[in-house]
mmCIF file of C-alpha atoms in Angstrom:
data_model
loop_
_atom_site.group_PDB
_atom_site.id
_atom_site.type_symbol
_atom_site.label_atom_id
_atom_site.label_comp_id
_atom_site.label_asym_id
_atom_site.label_seq_id
_atom_site.Cartn_x
_atom_site.Cartn_y
_atom_site.Cartn_z
ATOM 1 C CA UNK A 758 199.239 150.414 70.158
ATOM 2 C CA UNK A 759 197.351 151.236 73.295
ATOM 3 C CA UNK A 760 197.820 154.663 74.811
ATOM 4 C CA UNK A 761 196.349 156.936 77.446
ATOM 5 C CA UNK A 762 196.085 160.710 77.250
ATOM 6 C CA UNK A 763 195.458 163.001 80.169
ATOM 7 C CA UNK A 764 195.006 166.404 78.539
ATOM 8 C CA UNK A 765 195.384 168.472 81.697
ATOM 9 C CA UNK A 766 198.828 168.634 83.285
ATOM 10 C CA UNK A 767 197.732 170.732 86.247
ATOM 11 C CA UNK A 768 194.307 171.679 87.625
ATOM 12 C CA UNK A 769 193.446 173.927 90.548
ATOM 13 C CA UNK A 770 190.064 173.577 92.236
ATOM 14 C CA UNK A 771 188.596 175.405 95.208
ATOM 15 C CA UNK A 772 187.865 173.313 98.263
ATOM 16 C CA UNK A 773 184.247 172.188 98.156
ATOM 17 C CA UNK A 774 183.978 172.584 94.401
ATOM 18 C CA UNK A 775 183.381 169.707 92.013
ATOM 19 C CA UNK A 776 186.194 168.031 90.110
ATOM 20 C CA UNK A 777 186.521 166.310 86.774
ATOM 21 C CA UNK A 778 189.813 164.909 85.511
ATOM 22 C CA UNK A 779 189.905 163.862 81.881
ATOM 23 C CA UNK A 780 191.277 160.652 80.441
ATOM 24 C CA UNK A 781 191.166 159.421 76.850
ATOM 25 C CA UNK A 782 192.387 156.016 75.766
ATOM 26 C CA UNK A 783 193.267 154.327 72.542
ATOM 27 C CA UNK A 784 192.366 150.645 72.511
ATOM 28 C CA UNK A 785 190.923 148.235 69.982
ATOM 29 C CA UNK A 786 188.695 146.104 72.172
ATOM 30 C CA UNK A 787 186.979 146.522 75.531
ATOM 31 C CA UNK A 788 189.498 148.279 77.712
ATOM 32 C CA UNK A 789 190.384 147.534 81.306
ATOM 33 C CA UNK A 790 190.721 151.002 82.848
ATOM 34 C CA UNK A 791 192.039 152.286 86.147
ATOM 35 C CA UNK A 792 192.530 155.501 88.085
ATOM 36 C CA UNK A 793 195.357 155.748 90.599
ATOM 37 C CA UNK A 794 196.290 158.551 92.994
ATOM 38 C CA UNK A 795 199.766 159.420 94.226
ATOM 39 C CA UNK A 796 200.218 161.633 97.260
ATOM 40 C CA UNK A 797 203.574 163.424 97.579
ATOM 41 C CA UNK A 798 206.391 161.003 98.363
ATOM 42 C CA UNK A 799 204.131 157.978 98.171
ATOM 43 C CA UNK A 800 203.434 155.128 95.809
ATOM 44 C CA UNK A 801 200.274 154.814 93.740
ATOM 45 C CA UNK A 802 196.969 153.890 95.332
ATOM 46 C CA UNK A 803 194.131 152.363 93.322
ATOM 47 C CA UNK A 804 191.023 154.613 93.286
ATOM 48 C CA UNK A 805 188.767 152.570 91.015
ATOM 49 C CA UNK A 806 188.673 150.262 88.039
ATOM 50 C CA UNK A 807 186.422 149.477 85.073
ATOM 51 C CA UNK A 808 186.313 146.060 83.484
ATOM 52 C CA UNK A 809 182.779 145.739 82.115
ATOM 53 C CA UNK A 810 179.138 146.281 83.049
ATOM 54 C CA UNK A 811 177.905 149.551 84.516
ATOM 55 C CA UNK A 812 179.616 152.468 82.856
ATOM 56 C CA UNK A 813 179.616 154.497 86.100
ATOM 57 C CA UNK A 814 181.980 153.009 88.641
ATOM 58 C CA UNK A 815 182.411 154.018 92.249
ATOM 59 C CA UNK A 816 185.743 154.114 93.971
ATOM 60 C CA UNK A 817 187.310 154.983 97.271
ATOM 61 C CA UNK A 818 187.422 158.459 98.848
ATOM 62 C CA UNK A 819 184.166 159.511 97.150
ATOM 63 C CA UNK A 820 185.507 159.307 93.592
ATOM 64 C CA UNK A 821 183.619 157.959 90.606
ATOM 65 C CA UNK A 822 184.409 157.561 86.922
ATOM 66 C CA UNK A 823 182.303 157.170 83.832
ATOM 67 C CA UNK A 824 183.276 155.014 80.876
ATOM 68 C CA UNK A 825 182.102 156.402 77.521
ATOM 69 C CA UNK A 826 183.011 154.123 74.661
ATOM 70 C CA UNK A 827 181.797 156.569 71.984
ATOM 71 C CA UNK A 828 184.227 159.186 73.267
ATOM 72 C CA UNK A 829 187.009 156.779 74.306
ATOM 73 C CA UNK A 830 186.973 158.487 77.668
ATOM 74 C CA UNK A 831 187.108 157.489 81.322
ATOM 75 C CA UNK A 832 186.821 160.731 83.280
ATOM 76 C CA UNK A 833 187.243 160.873 87.041
ATOM 77 C CA UNK A 834 184.829 162.946 89.092
ATOM 78 C CA UNK A 835 184.237 164.020 92.658
ATOM 79 C CA UNK A 836 181.300 166.225 93.734
ATOM 80 C CA UNK A 837 183.122 168.098 96.506
ATOM 81 C CA UNK A 838 186.888 168.289 96.735
ATOM 82 C CA UNK A 839 188.741 168.272 100.051
ATOM 83 C CA UNK A 840 192.197 169.752 100.629
ATOM 84 C CA UNK A 841 193.516 166.222 101.208
ATOM 85 C CA UNK A 842 192.674 165.355 97.579
ATOM 86 C CA UNK A 843 195.644 167.416 96.393
ATOM 87 C CA UNK A 844 197.822 164.839 94.645
ATOM 88 C CA UNK A 845 198.784 163.494 91.254
ATOM 89 C CA UNK A 846 196.251 161.370 89.437
ATOM 90 C CA UNK A 847 197.017 158.748 86.833
ATOM 91 C CA UNK A 848 194.724 157.054 84.360
ATOM 92 C CA UNK A 849 195.848 153.654 83.076
ATOM 93 C CA UNK A 850 194.762 150.903 80.699
ATOM 94 C CA UNK A 851 195.899 147.313 80.420
ATOM 95 C CA UNK A 852 197.733 146.487 77.228
ATOM 96 C CA UNK A 853 196.019 144.084 74.871
ATOM 97 C CA UNK A 854 197.974 141.079 76.123
ATOM 98 C CA UNK A 855 196.917 141.874 79.675
ATOM 99 C CA UNK A 856 200.516 141.842 80.757
ATOM 100 C CA UNK A 857 201.051 145.355 82.079
ATOM 101 C CA UNK A 858 199.450 148.734 82.662
ATOM 102 C CA UNK A 859 200.019 151.681 80.331
ATOM 103 C CA UNK A 860 199.836 154.978 82.186
ATOM 104 C CA UNK A 861 198.960 158.495 81.178
ATOM 105 C CA UNK A 862 201.375 161.264 82.094
ATOM 106 C CA UNK A 863 199.313 162.319 85.059
ATOM 107 C CA UNK A 864 197.324 165.327 86.234
ATOM 108 C CA UNK A 865 198.412 167.274 89.283
ATOM 109 C CA UNK A 866 195.501 168.528 91.371
ATOM 110 C CA UNK A 867 195.923 171.549 93.614
ATOM 111 C CA UNK A 868 193.162 172.537 96.034
ATOM 112 C CA UNK A 869 192.808 176.172 97.023
ATOM 113 C CA UNK A 870 191.058 177.369 100.170
ATOM 114 C CA UNK B 789 196.174 144.137 102.724
ATOM 115 C CA UNK B 790 198.833 143.799 100.055
ATOM 116 C CA UNK B 791 202.185 145.170 101.010
ATOM 117 C CA UNK B 792 204.903 145.939 98.483
ATOM 118 C CA UNK B 793 208.116 147.014 100.173
ATOM 119 C CA UNK B 794 210.989 148.730 98.460
ATOM 120 C CA UNK B 795 214.127 148.503 100.545
ATOM 121 C CA UNK B 796 215.323 152.094 100.075
ATOM 122 C CA UNK B 797 213.358 155.342 99.875
ATOM 123 C CA UNK B 798 216.374 157.390 98.788
ATOM 124 C CA UNK B 799 219.578 156.266 97.149
ATOM 125 C CA UNK B 800 222.570 158.264 95.923
ATOM 126 C CA UNK B 801 225.084 156.519 93.677
ATOM 127 C CA UNK B 802 228.009 157.520 91.510
ATOM 128 C CA UNK B 803 228.212 157.206 87.749
ATOM 129 C CA UNK B 804 229.435 153.762 86.743
ATOM 130 C CA UNK B 805 228.394 152.012 89.943
ATOM 131 C CA UNK B 806 226.334 148.832 89.863
ATOM 132 C CA UNK B 807 223.049 149.520 91.622
ATOM 133 C CA UNK B 808 220.512 147.084 93.048
ATOM 134 C CA UNK B 809 216.933 148.136 93.830
ATOM 135 C CA UNK B 810 215.068 145.552 95.867
ATOM 136 C CA UNK B 811 211.340 144.905 96.073
ATOM 137 C CA UNK B 812 209.438 142.395 98.199
ATOM 138 C CA UNK B 813 205.711 141.612 98.230
ATOM 139 C CA UNK B 814 203.891 139.629 100.874
ATOM 140 C CA UNK B 815 200.769 138.437 99.032
ATOM 141 C CA UNK B 816 202.115 135.546 96.998
ATOM 142 C CA UNK B 817 201.506 137.467 93.769
ATOM 143 C CA UNK B 818 202.722 135.896 90.563
ATOM 144 C CA UNK B 819 203.322 139.151 88.681
ATOM 145 C CA UNK B 820 205.856 141.816 89.558
ATOM 146 C CA UNK B 821 206.795 145.010 87.749
ATOM 147 C CA UNK B 822 209.364 147.795 87.713
ATOM 148 C CA UNK B 823 208.314 151.219 86.488
ATOM 149 C CA UNK B 824 210.247 154.428 86.201
ATOM 150 C CA UNK B 825 208.496 157.743 86.957
ATOM 151 C CA UNK B 826 209.726 161.069 85.614
ATOM 152 C CA UNK B 827 207.993 164.491 85.692
ATOM 153 C CA UNK B 828 205.914 165.041 82.577
ATOM 154 C CA UNK B 829 206.461 161.480 81.360
ATOM 155 C CA UNK B 830 204.292 159.524 83.789
ATOM 156 C CA UNK B 831 205.176 155.918 84.521
ATOM 157 C CA UNK B 832 207.092 153.840 82.007
ATOM 158 C CA UNK B 833 207.500 150.088 82.253
ATOM 159 C CA UNK B 834 211.069 148.806 82.499
ATOM 160 C CA UNK B 835 210.654 145.055 83.105
ATOM 161 C CA UNK B 836 208.053 142.655 84.440
ATOM 162 C CA UNK B 837 207.924 139.057 85.541
ATOM 163 C CA UNK B 838 205.160 136.434 85.599
ATOM 164 C CA UNK B 839 206.933 133.856 87.657
ATOM 165 C CA UNK B 840 210.180 132.947 89.285
ATOM 166 C CA UNK B 841 213.130 133.159 86.901
ATOM 167 C CA UNK B 842 210.895 134.639 84.179
ATOM 168 C CA UNK B 843 211.281 138.181 82.888
ATOM 169 C CA UNK B 844 209.925 140.270 80.048
ATOM 170 C CA UNK B 845 211.171 143.579 78.690
ATOM 171 C CA UNK B 846 208.914 146.576 79.000
ATOM 172 C CA UNK B 847 209.073 149.818 77.064
ATOM 173 C CA UNK B 848 212.450 151.097 78.322
ATOM 174 C CA UNK B 849 214.688 148.155 79.318
ATOM 175 C CA UNK B 850 217.962 149.597 78.033
ATOM 176 C CA UNK B 851 220.550 149.970 80.779
ATOM 177 C CA UNK B 852 218.603 147.763 83.192
ATOM 178 C CA UNK B 853 218.323 144.103 84.080
ATOM 179 C CA UNK B 854 216.205 142.214 86.607
ATOM 180 C CA UNK B 855 216.376 139.155 88.789
ATOM 181 C CA UNK B 856 213.595 137.039 90.262
ATOM 182 C CA UNK B 857 215.008 134.110 92.176
ATOM 183 C CA UNK B 858 212.129 133.904 94.653
ATOM 184 C CA UNK B 859 208.431 134.573 94.081
ATOM 185 C CA UNK B 860 208.233 137.399 96.599
ATOM 186 C CA UNK B 861 211.331 139.307 95.497
ATOM 187 C CA UNK B 862 212.038 141.230 92.299
ATOM 188 C CA UNK B 863 215.295 143.125 91.898
ATOM 189 C CA UNK B 864 216.128 145.859 89.416
ATOM 190 C CA UNK B 865 219.789 146.142 88.487
ATOM 191 C CA UNK B 866 221.538 149.092 86.910
ATOM 192 C CA UNK B 867 224.704 147.519 85.534
ATOM 193 C CA UNK B 868 226.560 150.827 85.214
ATOM 194 C CA UNK B 869 224.580 153.745 86.563
ATOM 195 C CA UNK B 870 224.390 156.907 84.497
ATOM 196 C CA UNK B 871 223.045 160.358 85.316
ATOM 197 C CA UNK B 872 220.072 159.878 82.972
ATOM 198 C CA UNK B 873 218.906 157.067 85.256
ATOM 199 C CA UNK B 874 218.254 159.544 88.044
ATOM 200 C CA UNK B 875 214.559 158.974 88.658
ATOM 201 C CA UNK B 876 211.827 157.591 90.916
ATOM 202 C CA UNK B 877 211.547 153.810 90.608
ATOM 203 C CA UNK B 878 208.284 152.101 91.497
ATOM 204 C CA UNK B 879 207.793 148.404 92.071
ATOM 205 C CA UNK B 880 204.375 146.775 91.776
ATOM 206 C CA UNK B 881 202.802 143.354 92.040
ATOM 207 C CA UNK B 882 199.541 141.758 90.954
ATOM 208 C CA UNK B 883 197.766 138.455 91.370
ATOM 209 C CA UNK B 884 197.222 135.708 88.804
ATOM 210 C CA UNK B 885 199.028 134.990 85.625
ATOM 211 C CA UNK B 886 199.280 136.578 82.243
ATOM 212 C CA UNK B 887 196.104 138.099 80.870
ATOM 213 C CA UNK B 888 194.087 138.204 84.063
ATOM 214 C CA UNK B 889 193.988 141.999 84.310
ATOM 215 C CA UNK B 890 194.375 142.194 88.070
ATOM 216 C CA UNK B 891 195.049 145.654 89.510
ATOM 217 C CA UNK B 892 198.642 146.498 90.364
ATOM 218 C CA UNK B 893 199.684 147.233 93.943
ATOM 219 C CA UNK B 894 202.577 149.655 94.285
ATOM 220 C CA UNK B 895 205.392 150.209 96.724
ATOM 221 C CA UNK B 896 206.294 153.694 97.936
ATOM 222 C CA UNK B 897 209.108 154.095 95.453
ATOM 223 C CA UNK B 898 212.874 154.545 95.526
ATOM 224 C CA UNK B 899 214.209 157.922 94.516
ATOM 225 C CA UNK B 900 217.599 157.285 92.917
ATOM 226 C CA UNK B 901 220.098 160.062 92.266
ATOM 227 C CA UNK B 902 223.167 159.304 90.163
ATOM 228 C CA UNK B 903 225.930 161.876 90.448
#
């Protein structure tokens, strides 16, 4: 069965520092991968998605993610974090039938000044 | 821009009550979803629907039912609310039919407390 693992429950990064959030997936074929962000009290907003093609995908708010098939990973990165990036981040993969998204348990990002 | 509207942000109900959570989307999307979000567990799929009057069970359907009488509206029903259903409920929609892998668009959630 498909699954998504986000190994880090909580990460704290200094403002202006770089960020990498880890995501590993379990999937038999080419996965359809997503990163979402959830600000406090809000719904989920799509940051970026990977379907095929270039393994480095660009998203909104200066985020990017790299798909590495050999490592079954889809890590989210940002070169310089802003205080407004403090939120919860979810990695997700479509199930094999393409019917619904399977989410990781999320990583909470705190930004220190 | 896609808008998914959940009718209540906060809801407090008593054990045993029948509870309706309403969700409306304005983009003529075929697919609609109900997820439950709990700390440390992420989002878990309760039910989804590809079309009017169609529904499919997700990973945790027990204690819930759904209704989709119109394309734009998808209701989650707790037949007899219990305290372990206290949670954040998120509705989502996406375009196209089954297998098209379109991104999901989420509402802002309904935080339900059952006392």
